[in-house]
Amino acid sequence: MNKSNNVQKKKYASSYIYAVIVAVLVIACAVTIALVNKGPSKSNVANIGGENIPVAAKPSYVLPMNGAQVMKDYSGKELQYNDTLKQWEIHKAIDFQAGEDKNVYAISNGTISNIYTNYLEGTVIEISHGNGLLSVYKSLDKEVQVSIGDSVSAGQVIGVVAESMAQELNSGNHLHFEMLQDGKKIDPNNYLSLGEK
Ligand SMILES: [Zn+2]
């Protein structure tokens, strides 16, 4: 009789422990959901143009050149004069005129998805940043510092600028910088903070 009572007690005790464990798990889940829904804390907010923008979830972007001047800005529709080809054209890219620092930097973390050289574009490096976002660096010296498949981090030197891009030869040592989303050229100004131009 005693023995069976003990078994009953043990059964009761173990089901009680399970109930406590389940309760703790439920509370832990609730707390986690509450924290996630709360979003980024104040310290992860950047004040950009008077607006508080959460930066925790977004990858950061740096400029592809250091101390460079924007010599030709992005234009999706407006024609700009190409001094080399002597023609007006749209320019879905930003051209950076190199200052003393001729290094070209990865604008964000990613993987080198392509490197090639041709007459019109010079040496070109493409970086895939995931989710269909590409950054493309043209008019580089053919001695690049990365290989296809390499992982790169924001601000890492990938090569140096040159005058290798025949269709913009008269622009001298410069970087022709493009960004693409799902294969379509987009305005890099949406990612880079260039300040005054
Ligand atoms: Zn250009």
Short mmCIF file of N, CA and C in Angstrom, two decimals, residues 1-169:
data_model
loop_
_atom_site.label_atom_id
_atom_site.label_comp_id
_atom_site.label_asym_id
_atom_site.label_seq_id
_atom_site.Cartn_x
_atom_site.Cartn_y
_atom_site.Cartn_z
N MET A 1 0.84 -1.21 0.00
CA MET A 1 0.00 0.00 0.00
C MET A 1 0.87 1.26 0.00
N ASN A 2 1.80 1.27 0.98
CA ASN A 2 2.76 2.36 1.07
C ASN A 2 3.51 2.61 -0.23
N LYS A 3 3.91 1.44 -0.79
CA LYS A 3 4.72 1.51 -2.00
C LYS A 3 3.96 2.21 -3.13
N SER A 4 2.67 1.77 -3.26
CA SER A 4 1.90 2.36 -4.37
C SER A 4 1.64 3.84 -4.12
N ASN A 5 1.48 4.22 -2.82
CA ASN A 5 1.33 5.64 -2.50
C ASN A 5 2.54 6.45 -2.94
N ASN A 6 3.72 5.85 -2.67
CA ASN A 6 4.96 6.52 -3.07
C ASN A 6 5.03 6.73 -4.58
N VAL A 7 4.60 5.65 -5.29
CA VAL A 7 4.62 5.76 -6.76
C VAL A 7 3.69 6.89 -7.20
N GLN A 8 2.49 6.95 -6.56
CA GLN A 8 1.56 8.04 -6.89
C GLN A 8 2.20 9.39 -6.64
N LYS A 9 2.88 9.48 -5.46
CA LYS A 9 3.51 10.77 -5.11
C LYS A 9 4.57 11.15 -6.14
N LYS A 10 5.36 10.12 -6.56
CA LYS A 10 6.43 10.39 -7.53
C LYS A 10 5.84 10.87 -8.84
N LYS A 11 4.75 10.18 -9.24
CA LYS A 11 4.10 10.56 -10.49
C LYS A 11 3.61 12.00 -10.40
N TYR A 12 3.01 12.31 -9.20
CA TYR A 12 2.49 13.66 -9.02
C TYR A 12 3.63 14.67 -9.07
N ALA A 13 4.74 14.31 -8.38
CA ALA A 13 5.90 15.23 -8.33
C ALA A 13 6.45 15.46 -9.72
N SER A 14 6.57 14.38 -10.52
CA SER A 14 7.20 14.57 -11.82
C SER A 14 6.29 15.37 -12.75
N SER A 15 4.96 15.16 -12.64
CA SER A 15 4.09 15.95 -13.52
C SER A 15 4.10 17.42 -13.09
N TYR A 16 4.29 17.65 -11.78
CA TYR A 16 4.40 19.03 -11.29
C TYR A 16 5.64 19.70 -11.88
N ILE A 17 6.77 18.94 -11.89
CA ILE A 17 8.01 19.50 -12.44
C ILE A 17 7.83 19.83 -13.93
N TYR A 18 7.15 18.93 -14.66
CA TYR A 18 6.90 19.21 -16.08
C TYR A 18 6.10 20.49 -16.25
N ALA A 19 5.07 20.64 -15.39
CA ALA A 19 4.22 21.83 -15.49
C ALA A 19 5.05 23.09 -15.28
N VAL A 20 5.97 23.02 -14.30
CA VAL A 20 6.82 24.20 -14.02
C VAL A 20 7.72 24.49 -15.22
N ILE A 21 8.31 23.42 -15.80
CA ILE A 21 9.20 23.61 -16.96
C ILE A 21 8.43 24.25 -18.12
N VAL A 22 7.22 23.72 -18.38
CA VAL A 22 6.40 24.28 -19.47
C VAL A 22 6.10 25.75 -19.20
N ALA A 23 5.74 26.05 -17.93
CA ALA A 23 5.42 27.44 -17.59
C ALA A 23 6.62 28.36 -17.83
N VAL A 24 7.80 27.88 -17.41
CA VAL A 24 9.03 28.69 -17.59
C VAL A 24 9.28 28.91 -19.08
N LEU A 25 9.11 27.85 -19.89
CA LEU A 25 9.33 27.98 -21.33
C LEU A 25 8.37 28.99 -21.95
N VAL A 26 7.09 28.91 -21.53
CA VAL A 26 6.09 29.84 -22.06
C VAL A 26 6.47 31.28 -21.72
N ILE A 27 6.91 31.50 -20.47
CA ILE A 27 7.30 32.86 -20.05
C ILE A 27 8.51 33.32 -20.86
N ALA A 28 9.49 32.40 -21.05
CA ALA A 28 10.70 32.76 -21.81
C ALA A 28 10.33 33.15 -23.23
N CYS A 29 9.41 32.40 -23.85
CA CYS A 29 8.97 32.72 -25.22
C CYS A 29 8.30 34.08 -25.25
N ALA A 30 7.44 34.34 -24.28
CA ALA A 30 6.71 35.61 -24.24
C ALA A 30 7.69 36.77 -24.12
N VAL A 31 8.68 36.61 -23.25
CA VAL A 31 9.67 37.68 -23.05
C VAL A 31 10.46 37.91 -24.34
N THR A 32 10.87 36.81 -25.01
CA THR A 32 11.62 36.92 -26.26
C THR A 32 10.81 37.67 -27.32
N ILE A 33 9.53 37.27 -27.46
CA ILE A 33 8.66 37.92 -28.45
C ILE A 33 8.51 39.41 -28.13
N ALA A 34 8.34 39.71 -26.85
CA ALA A 34 8.19 41.11 -26.44
C ALA A 34 9.44 41.91 -26.79
N LEU A 35 10.62 41.34 -26.55
CA LEU A 35 11.88 42.03 -26.82
C LEU A 35 12.06 42.25 -28.32
N VAL A 36 11.72 41.22 -29.12
CA VAL A 36 11.87 41.33 -30.58
C VAL A 36 10.94 42.40 -31.12
N ASN A 37 9.69 42.40 -30.62
CA ASN A 37 8.72 43.39 -31.10
C ASN A 37 9.09 44.81 -30.70
N LYS A 38 9.87 44.93 -29.64
CA LYS A 38 10.25 46.25 -29.16
C LYS A 38 11.15 46.95 -30.18
N GLY A 39 11.85 46.17 -31.01
CA GLY A 39 12.69 46.76 -32.05
C GLY A 39 14.01 47.21 -31.50
N PRO A 40 14.82 47.91 -32.35
CA PRO A 40 16.14 48.32 -31.93
C PRO A 40 16.08 49.35 -30.80
N SER A 41 17.00 49.28 -29.90
CA SER A 41 17.03 50.23 -28.80
C SER A 41 17.55 51.57 -29.31
N LYS A 42 17.43 52.58 -28.47
CA LYS A 42 17.80 53.95 -28.87
C LYS A 42 19.24 54.06 -29.37
N SER A 43 20.15 53.25 -28.80
CA SER A 43 21.55 53.37 -29.17
C SER A 43 21.81 52.90 -30.60
N ASN A 44 20.86 52.14 -31.19
CA ASN A 44 21.05 51.66 -32.56
C ASN A 44 20.32 52.51 -33.58
N VAL A 45 20.12 53.78 -33.24
CA VAL A 45 19.39 54.66 -34.14
C VAL A 45 20.35 55.77 -34.58
N ALA A 46 20.39 56.02 -35.90
CA ALA A 46 21.24 57.09 -36.41
C ALA A 46 20.36 58.26 -36.83
N ASN A 47 20.81 59.47 -36.53
CA ASN A 47 20.06 60.64 -36.94
C ASN A 47 20.55 61.08 -38.32
N ILE A 48 19.79 60.72 -39.35
CA ILE A 48 20.18 61.06 -40.72
C ILE A 48 19.17 62.04 -41.27
N GLY A 49 19.63 63.22 -41.60
CA GLY A 49 18.74 64.25 -42.15
C GLY A 49 17.59 64.59 -41.23
N GLY A 50 17.85 64.59 -39.92
CA GLY A 50 16.82 64.97 -38.96
C GLY A 50 15.88 63.84 -38.61
N GLU A 51 16.07 62.70 -39.23
CA GLU A 51 15.20 61.55 -38.95
C GLU A 51 15.98 60.48 -38.21
N ASN A 52 15.33 59.89 -37.23
CA ASN A 52 15.97 58.78 -36.53
C ASN A 52 15.75 57.50 -37.32
N ILE A 53 16.84 56.94 -37.81
CA ILE A 53 16.73 55.75 -38.66
C ILE A 53 17.43 54.58 -37.96
N PRO A 54 16.70 53.48 -37.78
CA PRO A 54 17.36 52.34 -37.12
C PRO A 54 18.47 51.78 -38.00
N VAL A 55 19.61 51.55 -37.41
CA VAL A 55 20.75 51.09 -38.20
C VAL A 55 21.14 49.66 -37.86
N ALA A 56 20.54 49.10 -36.81
CA ALA A 56 20.98 47.78 -36.36
C ALA A 56 20.72 46.71 -37.42
N ALA A 57 19.54 46.77 -38.05
CA ALA A 57 19.18 45.72 -38.98
C ALA A 57 19.85 45.89 -40.35
N LYS A 58 20.22 47.13 -40.69
CA LYS A 58 20.77 47.38 -42.02
C LYS A 58 22.29 47.24 -42.01
N PRO A 59 22.86 46.65 -43.08
CA PRO A 59 24.31 46.63 -43.16
C PRO A 59 24.82 48.04 -43.40
N SER A 60 26.06 48.30 -43.03
CA SER A 60 26.58 49.64 -43.21
C SER A 60 27.32 49.74 -44.54
N TYR A 61 27.35 50.95 -45.10
CA TYR A 61 28.01 51.20 -46.37
C TYR A 61 29.05 52.29 -46.21
N VAL A 62 30.19 52.08 -46.81
CA VAL A 62 31.25 53.10 -46.78
C VAL A 62 31.49 53.56 -48.21
N LEU A 63 32.19 54.68 -48.36
CA LEU A 63 32.47 55.19 -49.70
C LEU A 63 33.51 54.31 -50.39
N PRO A 64 33.38 54.14 -51.72
CA PRO A 64 34.35 53.29 -52.44
C PRO A 64 35.72 53.95 -52.62
N MET A 65 35.78 55.28 -52.40
CA MET A 65 37.09 55.94 -52.46
C MET A 65 37.19 56.93 -51.31
N ASN A 66 38.42 57.25 -50.97
CA ASN A 66 38.71 58.10 -49.83
C ASN A 66 39.24 59.44 -50.34
N GLY A 67 38.59 60.53 -49.99
CA GLY A 67 39.06 61.85 -50.41
C GLY A 67 38.88 62.10 -51.90
N ALA A 68 37.93 61.41 -52.50
CA ALA A 68 37.72 61.57 -53.94
C ALA A 68 36.61 62.58 -54.21
N GLN A 69 36.66 63.21 -55.38
CA GLN A 69 35.62 64.14 -55.81
C GLN A 69 34.65 63.41 -56.72
N VAL A 70 33.37 63.75 -56.58
CA VAL A 70 32.40 63.22 -57.54
C VAL A 70 32.53 64.06 -58.81
N MET A 71 33.01 63.46 -59.88
CA MET A 71 33.18 64.22 -61.12
C MET A 71 31.96 64.09 -62.04
N LYS A 72 31.24 63.01 -61.91
CA LYS A 72 30.00 62.86 -62.68
C LYS A 72 29.04 62.05 -61.82
N ASP A 73 27.86 62.62 -61.62
CA ASP A 73 26.89 61.97 -60.72
C ASP A 73 26.00 61.02 -61.52
N TYR A 74 25.19 60.29 -60.77
CA TYR A 74 24.22 59.36 -61.37
C TYR A 74 23.12 60.15 -62.06
N SER A 75 22.73 59.71 -63.25
CA SER A 75 21.53 60.27 -63.88
C SER A 75 20.77 59.16 -64.58
N GLY A 76 19.56 58.95 -64.14
CA GLY A 76 18.72 57.90 -64.72
C GLY A 76 18.07 58.34 -66.01
N LYS A 77 17.83 59.67 -66.16
CA LYS A 77 17.13 60.18 -67.34
C LYS A 77 17.87 61.34 -68.00
N GLU A 78 18.45 62.24 -67.16
CA GLU A 78 19.09 63.42 -67.72
C GLU A 78 20.36 63.04 -68.46
N LEU A 79 20.56 63.66 -69.63
CA LEU A 79 21.76 63.36 -70.42
C LEU A 79 22.96 64.12 -69.86
N GLN A 80 24.09 63.47 -69.87
CA GLN A 80 25.33 64.12 -69.48
C GLN A 80 26.33 63.94 -70.61
N TYR A 81 27.23 64.91 -70.76
CA TYR A 81 28.16 64.86 -71.88
C TYR A 81 29.33 63.93 -71.57
N ASN A 82 29.59 63.02 -72.48
CA ASN A 82 30.76 62.14 -72.36
C ASN A 82 31.87 62.75 -73.20
N ASP A 83 32.88 63.28 -72.52
CA ASP A 83 33.95 64.02 -73.16
C ASP A 83 34.85 63.11 -74.02
N THR A 84 34.82 61.83 -73.74
CA THR A 84 35.65 60.90 -74.51
C THR A 84 34.94 60.50 -75.81
N LEU A 85 33.67 60.13 -75.68
CA LEU A 85 32.91 59.68 -76.85
C LEU A 85 32.29 60.84 -77.62
N LYS A 86 32.39 62.08 -77.04
CA LYS A 86 31.81 63.29 -77.63
C LYS A 86 30.32 63.10 -77.90
N GLN A 87 29.64 62.59 -76.89
CA GLN A 87 28.19 62.41 -77.05
C GLN A 87 27.48 62.59 -75.71
N TRP A 88 26.18 62.90 -75.80
CA TRP A 88 25.36 63.02 -74.61
C TRP A 88 24.78 61.66 -74.27
N GLU A 89 24.77 61.33 -72.99
CA GLU A 89 24.29 59.99 -72.60
C GLU A 89 23.80 60.04 -71.16
N ILE A 90 22.96 59.06 -70.80
CA ILE A 90 22.62 58.93 -69.39
C ILE A 90 23.80 58.22 -68.71
N HIS A 91 23.95 58.45 -67.42
CA HIS A 91 25.10 57.91 -66.70
C HIS A 91 24.59 57.29 -65.41
N LYS A 92 24.28 55.98 -65.48
CA LYS A 92 23.72 55.30 -64.31
C LYS A 92 24.85 54.79 -63.44
N ALA A 93 25.65 55.73 -62.98
CA ALA A 93 26.83 55.42 -62.18
C ALA A 93 27.31 56.72 -61.55
N ILE A 94 28.24 56.60 -60.61
CA ILE A 94 28.90 57.79 -60.08
C ILE A 94 30.38 57.66 -60.41
N ASP A 95 30.95 58.73 -60.99
CA ASP A 95 32.39 58.72 -61.26
C ASP A 95 33.11 59.48 -60.15
N PHE A 96 34.10 58.82 -59.58
CA PHE A 96 34.90 59.44 -58.52
C PHE A 96 36.29 59.75 -59.08
N GLN A 97 36.68 61.02 -58.98
CA GLN A 97 38.03 61.40 -59.40
C GLN A 97 38.96 61.16 -58.22
N ALA A 98 39.98 60.36 -58.45
CA ALA A 98 40.88 59.98 -57.37
C ALA A 98 41.65 61.18 -56.86
N GLY A 99 41.77 61.27 -55.54
CA GLY A 99 42.68 62.22 -54.93
C GLY A 99 44.03 61.54 -54.75
N GLU A 100 44.67 61.78 -53.63
CA GLU A 100 45.96 61.12 -53.39
C GLU A 100 45.80 59.62 -53.21
N ASP A 101 44.70 59.25 -52.59
CA ASP A 101 44.45 57.84 -52.30
C ASP A 101 43.76 57.19 -53.52
N LYS A 102 44.50 56.33 -54.20
CA LYS A 102 43.96 55.69 -55.41
C LYS A 102 43.29 54.34 -55.10
N ASN A 103 43.27 53.97 -53.82
CA ASN A 103 42.66 52.69 -53.44
C ASN A 103 41.15 52.72 -53.65
N VAL A 104 40.63 51.54 -53.98
CA VAL A 104 39.18 51.37 -54.10
C VAL A 104 38.75 50.40 -53.01
N TYR A 105 37.69 50.77 -52.29
CA TYR A 105 37.25 50.02 -51.11
C TYR A 105 35.89 49.37 -51.35
N ALA A 106 35.72 48.16 -50.83
CA ALA A 106 34.40 47.50 -50.85
C ALA A 106 33.45 48.36 -50.03
N ILE A 107 32.26 48.65 -50.58
CA ILE A 107 31.34 49.55 -49.86
C ILE A 107 30.62 48.85 -48.71
N SER A 108 30.60 47.49 -48.75
CA SER A 108 29.91 46.75 -47.69
C SER A 108 30.41 45.31 -47.72
N ASN A 109 30.04 44.56 -46.73
CA ASN A 109 30.42 43.14 -46.71
C ASN A 109 29.81 42.42 -47.91
N GLY A 110 30.54 41.45 -48.44
CA GLY A 110 30.00 40.71 -49.58
C GLY A 110 30.99 39.69 -50.10
N THR A 111 30.67 39.19 -51.29
CA THR A 111 31.50 38.18 -51.94
C THR A 111 31.85 38.67 -53.34
N ILE A 112 33.13 38.51 -53.73
CA ILE A 112 33.54 38.90 -55.08
C ILE A 112 32.87 37.94 -56.07
N SER A 113 31.94 38.48 -56.87
CA SER A 113 31.17 37.61 -57.76
C SER A 113 31.71 37.61 -59.18
N ASN A 114 32.51 38.62 -59.55
CA ASN A 114 33.09 38.62 -60.90
C ASN A 114 34.26 39.60 -60.97
N ILE A 115 35.25 39.26 -61.79
CA ILE A 115 36.36 40.16 -62.11
C ILE A 115 36.64 39.96 -63.60
N TYR A 116 36.66 41.05 -64.37
CA TYR A 116 36.98 40.91 -65.79
C TYR A 116 37.61 42.18 -66.32
N THR A 117 38.21 42.08 -67.47
CA THR A 117 38.82 43.24 -68.12
C THR A 117 38.38 43.28 -69.58
N ASN A 118 37.91 44.42 -70.02
CA ASN A 118 37.71 44.61 -71.46
C ASN A 118 38.09 46.03 -71.84
N TYR A 119 38.13 46.28 -73.14
CA TYR A 119 38.63 47.56 -73.65
C TYR A 119 37.78 48.73 -73.19
N LEU A 120 36.47 48.61 -73.29
CA LEU A 120 35.60 49.75 -72.99
C LEU A 120 35.49 50.06 -71.50
N GLU A 121 35.46 49.03 -70.66
CA GLU A 121 35.21 49.23 -69.22
C GLU A 121 36.47 49.16 -68.36
N GLY A 122 37.57 48.71 -68.94
CA GLY A 122 38.78 48.51 -68.15
C GLY A 122 38.64 47.26 -67.30
N THR A 123 39.37 47.25 -66.18
CA THR A 123 39.21 46.10 -65.27
C THR A 123 38.05 46.39 -64.32
N VAL A 124 37.21 45.38 -64.14
CA VAL A 124 35.96 45.54 -63.40
C VAL A 124 35.88 44.50 -62.27
N ILE A 125 35.47 44.94 -61.08
CA ILE A 125 35.20 44.02 -59.97
C ILE A 125 33.73 44.15 -59.60
N GLU A 126 33.08 43.01 -59.41
CA GLU A 126 31.69 43.01 -58.94
C GLU A 126 31.63 42.34 -57.57
N ILE A 127 30.91 42.98 -56.64
CA ILE A 127 30.70 42.39 -55.31
C ILE A 127 29.21 42.14 -55.10
N SER A 128 28.89 40.92 -54.71
CA SER A 128 27.51 40.58 -54.39
C SER A 128 27.30 40.76 -52.88
N HIS A 129 26.29 41.57 -52.53
CA HIS A 129 26.02 41.84 -51.11
C HIS A 129 24.82 41.05 -50.61
N GLY A 130 24.32 40.10 -51.42
CA GLY A 130 23.16 39.32 -51.03
C GLY A 130 21.87 40.02 -51.38
N ASN A 131 20.77 39.31 -51.40
CA ASN A 131 19.44 39.85 -51.72
C ASN A 131 19.42 40.57 -53.06
N GLY A 132 20.24 40.12 -54.02
CA GLY A 132 20.21 40.69 -55.37
C GLY A 132 20.92 42.02 -55.52
N LEU A 133 21.64 42.46 -54.48
CA LEU A 133 22.33 43.75 -54.54
C LEU A 133 23.79 43.56 -54.95
N LEU A 134 24.21 44.29 -56.00
CA LEU A 134 25.58 44.22 -56.50
C LEU A 134 26.21 45.60 -56.45
N SER A 135 27.50 45.68 -56.16
CA SER A 135 28.25 46.92 -56.41
C SER A 135 29.32 46.60 -57.44
N VAL A 136 29.52 47.54 -58.39
CA VAL A 136 30.41 47.30 -59.52
C VAL A 136 31.42 48.44 -59.62
N TYR A 137 32.69 48.07 -59.72
CA TYR A 137 33.79 49.02 -59.72
C TYR A 137 34.53 48.91 -61.04
N LYS A 138 34.47 49.98 -61.88
CA LYS A 138 35.09 49.93 -63.20
C LYS A 138 36.23 50.94 -63.31
N SER A 139 37.05 50.75 -64.35
CA SER A 139 38.23 51.58 -64.62
C SER A 139 39.33 51.34 -63.59
N LEU A 140 39.48 50.09 -63.18
CA LEU A 140 40.51 49.73 -62.21
C LEU A 140 41.79 49.30 -62.91
N ASP A 141 42.89 49.37 -62.17
CA ASP A 141 44.15 48.78 -62.63
C ASP A 141 43.95 47.26 -62.65
N LYS A 142 44.60 46.59 -63.62
CA LYS A 142 44.34 45.15 -63.75
C LYS A 142 44.96 44.33 -62.61
N GLU A 143 45.87 44.94 -61.84
CA GLU A 143 46.40 44.27 -60.65
C GLU A 143 45.43 44.46 -59.50
N VAL A 144 44.48 43.55 -59.35
CA VAL A 144 43.50 43.69 -58.28
C VAL A 144 43.96 42.90 -57.04
N GLN A 145 43.34 43.18 -55.90
CA GLN A 145 43.80 42.56 -54.65
C GLN A 145 42.85 41.49 -54.13
N VAL A 146 41.92 41.07 -54.98
CA VAL A 146 40.96 40.04 -54.58
C VAL A 146 40.79 39.03 -55.71
N SER A 147 40.18 37.90 -55.41
CA SER A 147 39.87 36.88 -56.41
C SER A 147 38.38 36.57 -56.34
N ILE A 148 37.87 36.02 -57.44
CA ILE A 148 36.45 35.63 -57.46
C ILE A 148 36.20 34.62 -56.34
N GLY A 149 35.13 34.83 -55.59
CA GLY A 149 34.78 33.93 -54.48
C GLY A 149 35.26 34.42 -53.13
N ASP A 150 36.16 35.41 -53.12
CA ASP A 150 36.65 35.94 -51.83
C ASP A 150 35.52 36.64 -51.08
N SER A 151 35.53 36.49 -49.77
CA SER A 151 34.66 37.30 -48.92
C SER A 151 35.39 38.60 -48.61
N VAL A 152 34.67 39.71 -48.70
CA VAL A 152 35.28 41.00 -48.37
C VAL A 152 34.42 41.69 -47.33
N SER A 153 35.05 42.58 -46.58
CA SER A 153 34.29 43.33 -45.60
C SER A 153 34.29 44.81 -45.98
N ALA A 154 33.34 45.53 -45.45
CA ALA A 154 33.20 46.96 -45.75
C ALA A 154 34.52 47.68 -45.47
N GLY A 155 34.98 48.45 -46.45
CA GLY A 155 36.20 49.22 -46.27
C GLY A 155 37.47 48.49 -46.66
N GLN A 156 37.36 47.25 -47.09
CA GLN A 156 38.54 46.48 -47.50
C GLN A 156 39.01 46.95 -48.88
N VAL A 157 40.32 47.11 -49.04
CA VAL A 157 40.87 47.52 -50.34
C VAL A 157 40.73 46.36 -51.33
N ILE A 158 40.14 46.65 -52.50
CA ILE A 158 39.99 45.59 -53.51
C ILE A 158 40.87 45.85 -54.74
N GLY A 159 41.29 47.09 -54.95
CA GLY A 159 42.15 47.41 -56.08
C GLY A 159 42.46 48.90 -56.08
N VAL A 160 43.04 49.37 -57.18
CA VAL A 160 43.31 50.81 -57.32
C VAL A 160 42.74 51.29 -58.66
N VAL A 161 42.46 52.59 -58.73
CA VAL A 161 41.91 53.13 -59.97
C VAL A 161 43.01 53.32 -61.00
N ALA A 162 42.57 53.37 -62.26
CA ALA A 162 43.50 53.59 -63.36
C ALA A 162 42.75 54.34 -64.46
N GLU A 163 43.38 54.41 -65.62
CA GLU A 163 42.71 55.02 -66.77
C GLU A 163 42.34 53.92 -67.75
N SER A 164 41.82 52.83 -67.21
CA SER A 164 41.66 51.63 -68.04
C SER A 164 40.34 51.58 -68.80
N MET A 165 39.44 52.54 -68.52
CA MET A 165 38.12 52.47 -69.12
C MET A 165 38.08 53.34 -70.38
N ALA A 166 38.20 52.70 -71.55
CA ALA A 166 38.37 53.45 -72.80
C ALA A 166 37.21 54.41 -73.07
N GLN A 167 35.98 54.01 -72.69
CA GLN A 167 34.85 54.89 -73.01
C GLN A 167 34.76 56.11 -72.10
N GLU A 168 35.63 56.18 -71.08
CA GLU A 168 35.71 57.39 -70.25
C GLU A 168 37.17 57.80 -70.05
N LEU A 169 37.96 57.59 -71.10
CA LEU A 169 39.42 57.79 -70.99
C LEU A 169 39.79 59.21 -70.57
#
